[in-house]
Short mmCIF file of C-alpha atoms in Angstrom, two decimals:
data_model
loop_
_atom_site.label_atom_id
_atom_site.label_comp_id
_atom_site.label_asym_id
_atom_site.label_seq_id
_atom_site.Cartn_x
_atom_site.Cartn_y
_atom_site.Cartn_z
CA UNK A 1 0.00 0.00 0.00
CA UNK A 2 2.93 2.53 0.48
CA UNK A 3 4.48 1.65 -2.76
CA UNK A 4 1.32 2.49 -4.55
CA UNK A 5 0.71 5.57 -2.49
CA UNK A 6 4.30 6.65 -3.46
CA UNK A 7 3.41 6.13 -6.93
CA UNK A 8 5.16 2.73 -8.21
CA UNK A 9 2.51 1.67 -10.70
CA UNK A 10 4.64 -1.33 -10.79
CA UNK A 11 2.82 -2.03 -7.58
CA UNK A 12 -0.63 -1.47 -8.45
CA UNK A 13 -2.67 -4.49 -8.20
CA UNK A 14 0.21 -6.40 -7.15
CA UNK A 15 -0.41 -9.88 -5.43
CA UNK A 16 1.75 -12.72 -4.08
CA UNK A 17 0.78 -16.04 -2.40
CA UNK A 18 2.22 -17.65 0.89
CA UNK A 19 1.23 -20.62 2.04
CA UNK A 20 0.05 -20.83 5.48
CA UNK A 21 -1.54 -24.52 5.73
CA UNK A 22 -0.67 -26.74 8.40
CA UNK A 23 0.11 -28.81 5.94
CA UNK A 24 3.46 -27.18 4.77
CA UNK A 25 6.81 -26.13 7.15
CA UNK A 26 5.83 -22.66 8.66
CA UNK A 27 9.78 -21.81 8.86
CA UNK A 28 9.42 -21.72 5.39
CA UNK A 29 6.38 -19.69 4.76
CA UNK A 30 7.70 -17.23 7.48
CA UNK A 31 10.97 -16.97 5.94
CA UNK A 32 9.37 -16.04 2.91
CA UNK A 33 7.21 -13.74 4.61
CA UNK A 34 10.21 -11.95 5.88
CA UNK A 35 11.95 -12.16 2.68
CA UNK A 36 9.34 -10.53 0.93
CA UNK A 37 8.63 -7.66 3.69
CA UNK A 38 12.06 -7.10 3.57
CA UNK A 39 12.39 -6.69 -0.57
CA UNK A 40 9.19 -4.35 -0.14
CA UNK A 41 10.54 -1.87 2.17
CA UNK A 42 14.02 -1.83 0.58
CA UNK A 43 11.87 -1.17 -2.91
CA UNK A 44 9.99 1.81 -1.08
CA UNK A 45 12.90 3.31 -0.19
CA UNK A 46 14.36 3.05 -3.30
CA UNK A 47 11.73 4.83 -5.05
CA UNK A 48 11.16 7.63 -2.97
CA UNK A 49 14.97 8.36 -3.41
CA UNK A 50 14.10 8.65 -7.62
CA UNK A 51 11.10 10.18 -7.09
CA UNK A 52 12.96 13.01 -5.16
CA UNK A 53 15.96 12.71 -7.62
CA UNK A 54 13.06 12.63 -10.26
CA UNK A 55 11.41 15.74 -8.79
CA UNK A 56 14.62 18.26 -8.47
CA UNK A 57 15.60 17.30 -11.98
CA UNK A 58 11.98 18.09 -13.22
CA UNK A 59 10.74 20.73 -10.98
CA UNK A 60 7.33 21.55 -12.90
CA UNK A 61 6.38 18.03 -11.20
CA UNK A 62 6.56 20.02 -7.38
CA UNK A 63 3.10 21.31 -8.36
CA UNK A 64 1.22 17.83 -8.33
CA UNK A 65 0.60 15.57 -5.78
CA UNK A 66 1.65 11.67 -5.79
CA UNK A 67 -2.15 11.04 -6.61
CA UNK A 68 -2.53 13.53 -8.75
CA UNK A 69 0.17 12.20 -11.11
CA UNK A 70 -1.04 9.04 -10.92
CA UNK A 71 -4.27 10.65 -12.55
CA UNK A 72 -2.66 12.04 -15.42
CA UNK A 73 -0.91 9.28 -15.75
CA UNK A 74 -3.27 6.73 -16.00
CA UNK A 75 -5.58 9.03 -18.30
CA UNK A 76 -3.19 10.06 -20.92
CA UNK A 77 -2.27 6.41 -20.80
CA UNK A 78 -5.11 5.36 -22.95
CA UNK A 79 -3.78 8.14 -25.72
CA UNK A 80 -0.91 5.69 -26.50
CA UNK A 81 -3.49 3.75 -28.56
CA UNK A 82 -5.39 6.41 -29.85
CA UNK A 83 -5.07 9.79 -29.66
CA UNK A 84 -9.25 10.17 -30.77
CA UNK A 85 -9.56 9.10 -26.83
CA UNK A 86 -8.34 12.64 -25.77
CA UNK A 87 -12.38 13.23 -25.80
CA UNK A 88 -12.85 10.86 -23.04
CA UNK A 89 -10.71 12.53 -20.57
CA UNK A 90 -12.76 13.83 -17.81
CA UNK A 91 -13.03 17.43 -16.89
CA UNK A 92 -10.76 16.61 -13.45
CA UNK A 93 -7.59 16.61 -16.12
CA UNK A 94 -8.42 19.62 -17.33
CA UNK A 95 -8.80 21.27 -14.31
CA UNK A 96 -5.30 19.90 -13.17
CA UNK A 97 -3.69 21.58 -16.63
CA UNK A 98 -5.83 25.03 -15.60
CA UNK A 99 -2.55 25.20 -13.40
CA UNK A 100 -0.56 26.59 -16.51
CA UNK A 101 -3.19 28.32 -19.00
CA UNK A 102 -7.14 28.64 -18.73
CA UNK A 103 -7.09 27.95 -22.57
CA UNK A 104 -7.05 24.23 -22.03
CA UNK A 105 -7.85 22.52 -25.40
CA UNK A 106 -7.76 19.42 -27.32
CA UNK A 107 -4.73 20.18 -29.63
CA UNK A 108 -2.70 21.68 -27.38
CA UNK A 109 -2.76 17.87 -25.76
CA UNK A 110 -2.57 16.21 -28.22
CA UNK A 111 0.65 17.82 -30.00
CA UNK A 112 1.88 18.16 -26.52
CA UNK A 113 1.51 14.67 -26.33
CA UNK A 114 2.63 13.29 -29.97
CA UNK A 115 5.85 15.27 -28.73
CA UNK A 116 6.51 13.97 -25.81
CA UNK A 117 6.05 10.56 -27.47
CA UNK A 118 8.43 11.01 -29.84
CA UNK A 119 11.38 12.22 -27.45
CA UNK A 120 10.30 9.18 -25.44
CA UNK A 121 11.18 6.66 -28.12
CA UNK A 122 14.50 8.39 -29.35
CA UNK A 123 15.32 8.28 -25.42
CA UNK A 124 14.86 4.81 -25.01
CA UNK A 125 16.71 4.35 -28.87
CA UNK A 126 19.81 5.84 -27.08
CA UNK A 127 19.71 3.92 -24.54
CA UNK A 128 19.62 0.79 -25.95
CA UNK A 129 22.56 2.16 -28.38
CA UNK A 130 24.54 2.43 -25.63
CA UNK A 131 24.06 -0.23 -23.63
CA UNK A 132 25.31 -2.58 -26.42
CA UNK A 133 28.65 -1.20 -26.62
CA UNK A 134 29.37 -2.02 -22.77
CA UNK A 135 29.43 -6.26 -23.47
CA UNK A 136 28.66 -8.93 -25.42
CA UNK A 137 25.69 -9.54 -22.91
CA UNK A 138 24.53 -6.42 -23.60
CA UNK A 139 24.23 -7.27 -27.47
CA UNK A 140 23.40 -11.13 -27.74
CA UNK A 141 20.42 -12.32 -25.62
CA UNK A 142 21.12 -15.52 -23.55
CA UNK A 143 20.28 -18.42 -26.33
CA UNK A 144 22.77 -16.50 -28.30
CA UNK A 145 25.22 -16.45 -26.01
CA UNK A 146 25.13 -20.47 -25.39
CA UNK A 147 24.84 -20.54 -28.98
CA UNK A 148 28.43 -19.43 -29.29
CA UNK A 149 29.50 -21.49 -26.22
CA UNK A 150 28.37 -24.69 -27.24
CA UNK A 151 29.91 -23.30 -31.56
CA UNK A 152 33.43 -23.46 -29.76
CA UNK A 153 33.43 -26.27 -28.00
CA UNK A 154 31.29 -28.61 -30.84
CA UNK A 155 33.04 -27.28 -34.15
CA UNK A 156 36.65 -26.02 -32.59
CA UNK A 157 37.05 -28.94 -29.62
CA UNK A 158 37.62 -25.68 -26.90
CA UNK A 159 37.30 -26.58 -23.34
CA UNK A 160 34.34 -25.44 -22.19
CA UNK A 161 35.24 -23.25 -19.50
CA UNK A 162 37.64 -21.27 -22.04
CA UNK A 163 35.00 -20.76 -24.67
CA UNK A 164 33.06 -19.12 -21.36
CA UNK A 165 35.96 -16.87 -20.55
CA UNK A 166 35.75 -15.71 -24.27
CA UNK A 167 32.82 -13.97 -24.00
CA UNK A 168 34.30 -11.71 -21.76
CA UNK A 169 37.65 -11.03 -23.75
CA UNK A 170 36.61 -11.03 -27.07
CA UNK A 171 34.67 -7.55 -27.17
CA UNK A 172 33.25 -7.07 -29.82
CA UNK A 173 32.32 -10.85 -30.34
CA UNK A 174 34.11 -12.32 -33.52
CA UNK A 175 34.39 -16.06 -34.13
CA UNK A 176 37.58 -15.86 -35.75
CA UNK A 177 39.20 -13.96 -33.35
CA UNK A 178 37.42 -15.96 -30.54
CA UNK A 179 38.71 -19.75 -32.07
CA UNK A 180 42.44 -17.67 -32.04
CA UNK A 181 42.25 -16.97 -28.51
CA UNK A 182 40.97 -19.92 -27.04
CA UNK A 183 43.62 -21.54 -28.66
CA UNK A 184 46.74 -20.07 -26.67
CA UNK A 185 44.70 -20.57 -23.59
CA UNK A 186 45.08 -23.01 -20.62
CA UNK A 187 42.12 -24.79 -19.55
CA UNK A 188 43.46 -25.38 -16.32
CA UNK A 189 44.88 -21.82 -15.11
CA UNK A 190 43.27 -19.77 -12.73
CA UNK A 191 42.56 -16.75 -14.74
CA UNK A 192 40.22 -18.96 -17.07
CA UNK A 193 38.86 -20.33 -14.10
CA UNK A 194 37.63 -16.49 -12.93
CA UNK A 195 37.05 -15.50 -16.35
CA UNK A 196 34.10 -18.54 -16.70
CA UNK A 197 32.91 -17.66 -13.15
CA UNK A 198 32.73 -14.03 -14.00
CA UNK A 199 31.36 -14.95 -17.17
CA UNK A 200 28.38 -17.19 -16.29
CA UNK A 201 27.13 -14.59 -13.02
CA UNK A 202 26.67 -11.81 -16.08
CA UNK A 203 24.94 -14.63 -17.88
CA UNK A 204 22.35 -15.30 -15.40
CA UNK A 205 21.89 -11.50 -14.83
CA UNK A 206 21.13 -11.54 -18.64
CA UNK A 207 18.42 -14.62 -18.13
CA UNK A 208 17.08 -13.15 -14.64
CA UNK A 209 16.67 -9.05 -16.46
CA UNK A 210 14.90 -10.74 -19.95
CA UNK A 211 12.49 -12.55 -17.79
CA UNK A 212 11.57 -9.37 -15.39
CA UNK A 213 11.56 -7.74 -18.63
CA UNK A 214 8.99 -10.16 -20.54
CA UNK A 215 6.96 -10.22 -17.40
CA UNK A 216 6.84 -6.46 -16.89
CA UNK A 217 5.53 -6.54 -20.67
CA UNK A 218 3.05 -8.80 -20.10
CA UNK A 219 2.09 -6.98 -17.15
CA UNK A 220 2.62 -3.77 -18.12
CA UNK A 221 0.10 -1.32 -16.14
CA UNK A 222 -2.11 1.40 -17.64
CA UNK A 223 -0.48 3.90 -16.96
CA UNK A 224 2.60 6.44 -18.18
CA UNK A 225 6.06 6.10 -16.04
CA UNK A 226 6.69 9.05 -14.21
CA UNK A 227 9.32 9.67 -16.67
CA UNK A 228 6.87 10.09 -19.57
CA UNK A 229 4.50 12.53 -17.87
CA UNK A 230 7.21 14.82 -17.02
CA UNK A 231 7.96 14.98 -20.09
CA UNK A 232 4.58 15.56 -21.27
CA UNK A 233 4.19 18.62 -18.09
CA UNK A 234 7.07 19.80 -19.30
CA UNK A 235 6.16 19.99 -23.24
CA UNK A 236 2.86 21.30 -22.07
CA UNK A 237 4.58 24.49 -20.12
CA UNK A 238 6.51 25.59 -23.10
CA UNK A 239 3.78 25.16 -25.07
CA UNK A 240 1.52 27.47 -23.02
CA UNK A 241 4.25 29.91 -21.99
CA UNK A 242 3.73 29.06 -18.57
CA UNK A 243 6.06 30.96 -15.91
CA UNK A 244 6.69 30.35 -12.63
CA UNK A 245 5.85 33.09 -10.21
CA UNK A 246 7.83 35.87 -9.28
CA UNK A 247 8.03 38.21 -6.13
CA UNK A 248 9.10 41.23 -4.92
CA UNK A 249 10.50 40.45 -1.99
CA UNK A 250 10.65 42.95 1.22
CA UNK A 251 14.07 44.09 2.37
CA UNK A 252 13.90 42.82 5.67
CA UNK A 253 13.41 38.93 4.24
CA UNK A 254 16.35 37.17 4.24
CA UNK A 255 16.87 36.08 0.53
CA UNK A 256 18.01 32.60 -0.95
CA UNK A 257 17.65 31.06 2.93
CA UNK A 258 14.79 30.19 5.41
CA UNK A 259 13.41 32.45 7.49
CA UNK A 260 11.76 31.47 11.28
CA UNK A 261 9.07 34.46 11.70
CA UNK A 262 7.46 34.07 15.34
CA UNK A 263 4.07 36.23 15.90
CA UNK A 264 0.60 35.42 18.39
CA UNK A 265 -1.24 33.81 16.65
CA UNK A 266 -4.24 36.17 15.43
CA UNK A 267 -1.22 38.13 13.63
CA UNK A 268 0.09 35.67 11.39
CA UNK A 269 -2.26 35.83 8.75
CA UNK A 270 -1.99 39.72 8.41
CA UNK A 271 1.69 39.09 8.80
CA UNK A 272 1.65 36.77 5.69
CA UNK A 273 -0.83 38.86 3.60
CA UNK A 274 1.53 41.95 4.43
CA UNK A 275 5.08 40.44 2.63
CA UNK A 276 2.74 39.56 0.08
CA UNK A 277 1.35 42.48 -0.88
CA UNK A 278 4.63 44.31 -0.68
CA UNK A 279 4.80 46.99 -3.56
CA UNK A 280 1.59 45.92 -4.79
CA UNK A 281 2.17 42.49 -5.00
CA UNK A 282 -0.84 40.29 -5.39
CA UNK A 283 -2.62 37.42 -2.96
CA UNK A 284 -0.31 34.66 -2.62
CA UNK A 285 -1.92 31.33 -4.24
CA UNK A 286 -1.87 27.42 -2.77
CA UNK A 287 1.09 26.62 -4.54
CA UNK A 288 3.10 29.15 -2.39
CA UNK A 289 1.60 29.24 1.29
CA UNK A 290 0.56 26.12 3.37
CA UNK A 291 -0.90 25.70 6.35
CA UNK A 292 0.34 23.09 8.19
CA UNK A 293 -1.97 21.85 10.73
CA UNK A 294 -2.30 17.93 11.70
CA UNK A 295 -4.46 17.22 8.54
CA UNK A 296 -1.05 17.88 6.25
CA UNK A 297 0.67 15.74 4.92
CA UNK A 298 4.83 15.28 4.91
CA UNK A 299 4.31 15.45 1.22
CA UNK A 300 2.65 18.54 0.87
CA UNK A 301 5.40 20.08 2.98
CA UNK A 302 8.22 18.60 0.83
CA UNK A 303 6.84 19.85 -2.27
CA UNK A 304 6.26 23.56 -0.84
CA UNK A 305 10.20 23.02 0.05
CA UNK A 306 10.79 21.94 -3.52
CA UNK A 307 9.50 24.64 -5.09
CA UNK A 308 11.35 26.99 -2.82
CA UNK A 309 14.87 25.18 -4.09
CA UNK A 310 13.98 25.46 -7.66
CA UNK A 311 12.12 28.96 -8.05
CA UNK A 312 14.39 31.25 -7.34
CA UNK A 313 12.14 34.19 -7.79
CA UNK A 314 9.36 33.44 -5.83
CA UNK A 315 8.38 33.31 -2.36
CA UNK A 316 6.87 30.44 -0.35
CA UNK A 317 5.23 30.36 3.19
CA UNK A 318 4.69 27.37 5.63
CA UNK A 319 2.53 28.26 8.67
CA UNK A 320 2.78 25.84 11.14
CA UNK A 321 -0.28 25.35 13.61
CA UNK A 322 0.36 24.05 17.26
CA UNK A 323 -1.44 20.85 16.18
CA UNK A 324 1.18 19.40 13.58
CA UNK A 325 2.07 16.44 14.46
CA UNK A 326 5.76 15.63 16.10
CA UNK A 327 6.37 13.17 14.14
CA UNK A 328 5.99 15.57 10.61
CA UNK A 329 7.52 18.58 12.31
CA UNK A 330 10.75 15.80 12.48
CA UNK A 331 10.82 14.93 9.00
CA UNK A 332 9.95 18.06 7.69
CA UNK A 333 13.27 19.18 9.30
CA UNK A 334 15.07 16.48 8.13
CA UNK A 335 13.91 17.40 4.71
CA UNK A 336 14.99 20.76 5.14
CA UNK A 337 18.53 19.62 6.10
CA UNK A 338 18.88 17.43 2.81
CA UNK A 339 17.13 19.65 0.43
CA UNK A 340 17.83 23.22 1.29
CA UNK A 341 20.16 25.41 -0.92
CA UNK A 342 21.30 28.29 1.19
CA UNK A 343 22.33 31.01 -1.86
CA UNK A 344 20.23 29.57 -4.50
CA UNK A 345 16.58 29.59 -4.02
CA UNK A 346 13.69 31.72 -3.04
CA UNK A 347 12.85 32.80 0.37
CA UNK A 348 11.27 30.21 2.45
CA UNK A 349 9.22 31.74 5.56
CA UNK A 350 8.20 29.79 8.34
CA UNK A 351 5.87 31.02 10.53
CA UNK A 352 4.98 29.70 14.34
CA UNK A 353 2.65 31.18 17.21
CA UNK A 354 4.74 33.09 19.82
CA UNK A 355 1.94 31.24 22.28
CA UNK A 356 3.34 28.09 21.36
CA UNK A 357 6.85 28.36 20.62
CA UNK A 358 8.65 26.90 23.18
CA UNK A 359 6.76 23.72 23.08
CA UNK A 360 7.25 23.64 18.92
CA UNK A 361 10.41 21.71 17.71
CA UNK A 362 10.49 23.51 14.89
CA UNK A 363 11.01 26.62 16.25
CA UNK A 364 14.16 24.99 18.42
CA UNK A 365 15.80 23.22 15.40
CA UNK A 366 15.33 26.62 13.21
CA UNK A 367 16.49 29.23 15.82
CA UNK A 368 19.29 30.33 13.71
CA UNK A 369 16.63 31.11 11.29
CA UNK A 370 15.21 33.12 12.82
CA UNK A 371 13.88 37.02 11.47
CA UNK A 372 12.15 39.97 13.13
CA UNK A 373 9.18 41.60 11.42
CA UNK A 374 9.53 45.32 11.87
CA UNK A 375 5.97 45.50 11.17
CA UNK A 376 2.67 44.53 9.19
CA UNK A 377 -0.94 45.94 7.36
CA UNK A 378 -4.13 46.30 10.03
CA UNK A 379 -7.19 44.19 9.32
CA UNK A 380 -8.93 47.20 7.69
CA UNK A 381 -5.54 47.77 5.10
CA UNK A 382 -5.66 43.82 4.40
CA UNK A 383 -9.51 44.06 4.09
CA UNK A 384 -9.04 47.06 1.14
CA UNK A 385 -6.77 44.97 -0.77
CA UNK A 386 -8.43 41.82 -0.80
CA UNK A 387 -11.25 43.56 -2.34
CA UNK A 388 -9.81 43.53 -6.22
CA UNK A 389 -8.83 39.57 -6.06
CA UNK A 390 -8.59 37.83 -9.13
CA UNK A 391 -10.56 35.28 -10.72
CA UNK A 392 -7.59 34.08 -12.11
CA UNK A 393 -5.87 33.04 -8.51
CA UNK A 394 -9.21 31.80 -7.51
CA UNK A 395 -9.31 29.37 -10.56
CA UNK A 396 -5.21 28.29 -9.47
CA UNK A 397 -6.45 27.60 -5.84
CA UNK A 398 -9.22 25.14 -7.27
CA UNK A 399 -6.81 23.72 -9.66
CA UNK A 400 -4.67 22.71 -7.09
CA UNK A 401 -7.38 22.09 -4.00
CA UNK A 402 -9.37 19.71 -6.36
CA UNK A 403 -7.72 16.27 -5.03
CA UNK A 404 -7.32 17.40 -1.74
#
């Protein structure tokens, strides 16, 4: 269940058996229990890692949720086959893509999509061109390579352990050259000997990867990878001329750092309002504050980080609420210590109650943070400004609050 709320399709719908009759050696069956538990957790960990490796290398991702991108990914899946099917995706998806442009429309998806289709294939082309210049098991598949094996030692009498050790010295394969070397070999010497060893283990990789690989085809979900629908965000931003937002920030902000701002409570929203408005700036949207109470999630908090790291020209508030959980307030620190780039990114503000700030672990473990607002906007100057709000951020808030 974590997998597939991280997002590894390859884990949606996924089912294994263990046997648990009387019938059959419970050391076993719990062993394999174990086993498997054990391969699970060391797979979630794994994929977190990319998918925060994924998400600093593609930063328009930082605006979607896990389960949002699983969404898009499983609708523009069924455009693979057709791309007539763009009519049956549901108005959700185009509320998601109401993030970059209002003008949502059928072409613009599907030549966003053709494109990122295309640069898809050529990437997987490349790779495939270079993985065959690494080893001969990278260019013959297994009944090819025992197809040479069993050549040498049927039509040129080679012991079989040399013929083994060929495959690894002969690079590019040629028979020729292959029947020449074997030739001035000794069977018996202990470099042939690790040669055949080291030969068969990247044989049985070779079997073991084109079975996961048939069985991943056969079972291939329907859905895009992650891969592919960043690459079809990031087509669809170009296309739209989509920008991220930028801020005017107020000289008493620390720039390109965190900054701890401690208030009461009642003053934090006009505090927030206040470095937003600064030089007739405009109301902040849900991509940029965040209200952290003990309904957030870690992942809501990591993105807002995110998008601090990568736009360097914006602005981005978390307001903690005495409620978040301990637990959260721990590993949104520790995500702070890993991810932060003090020097290169936008202001991040962090706002706690002064009524509970000795009791907040946050405000402890970000003391050297920590900034002084000289001062901020009354209710009635807050109240005049919010007057002229957009439709435009209302429709971004939506956007964004729909899977909430």
């Amino acid at each position: 269940m974590s997998l597939c709320e991280a997002g590894d399709i390859k884990f949606i719908q996924w089912e294994k058996t263990f046997y648990c009759d009387i019938e059959f050696e419970r050391g076993v069956s719990i062993n394999d229990l174990i086993l498997e538990s054990e391969k699970l957790e060391n797979q979630l960990m794994n994929w977190k890692e990319k998918l925060t490796t994924f998400r600093r290398s593609n930063p328009i991702i930082n605006y979607f949720s896990v389960k949002q991108c699983l969404f898009m990914q499983k609708q523009l899946f069924m455009l693979i086959d057709n791309l007539k099917h763009v009519d049956r995706l549901p108005p959700q998806f185009y509320t998601l893509l109401y993030f970059f442009a209002h003008d949502v429309n059928v072409s613009n998806i599907k030549h966003t999509f053709n494109l990122s289709r295309i640069l898809t294939i050529e990437d997987e082309s490349q790779q495939w061109q270079t993985a065959i210049i690494q080893s001969n098991f990278d260019k013959y598949t297994p009944d090819e390579i025992l197809d040479i094996v069993n050549t040498l030692q049927k039509e040129y009498n080679i012991n079989e352990n040399v013929a083994w050790a060929s495959i690894i010295e002969i690079f590019p394969y040629r028979e020729g050259k292959a029947v020449v070397w074997c030739g001035k070999q000794d069977s018996e010497s202990e470099n042939i000997n690790e040669l055949e060893l080291k030969a068969k283990a990247q044989f049985q990789r070779l079997k073991s990867n084109n079975s996961s690989n048939v069985k991943d085809k056969d079972e291939k979900k329907p859905y895009l990878t992650i891969d592919e629908l960043g690459r079809f965000l990031k087509h669809y931003k170009d296309i739209t001329n989509f920008e991220f937002s930028k801020r005017i920030i107020p000289p008493y902000i620390n720039k390109n750092k965190p900054n701890l701002i401690i208030l009461s409570y009642d003053d934090i929203m006009y505090a927030v309002l206040e470095i937003y408005f600064y030089q007739d700036g405009v109301l902040p949207t849900s991509e940029e504050v965040l209200l952290c109470d003990d309904s957030v999630s870690i992942e809501e908090i990591e993105l807002l980080i995110m998008r601090a790291v990568d736009n360097k020209n914006g602005l981005y508030c978390l307001v903690i609420n005495e409620n978040l959980k301990y637990e959260t307030c721990e590993k949104m620190y520790s995500f702070f210590q890993k991810t932060i780039q003090i020097g290169s990114m936008s202001p991040l503000l962090v706002f706690c109650s002064s009524e509970n700030h000795h009791n907040s672990y946050l405000v402890t473990a970000l003391d050297h943070f920590k900034l002084k607002m000289p001062s901020y906007l009354s209710r009635d100057q807050i109240c005049e400004k919010l007057t002229p709000m957009s439709s435009e951020q209302t429709f971004r808030s939506k956007g964004w609050n729909y899977f909430q």
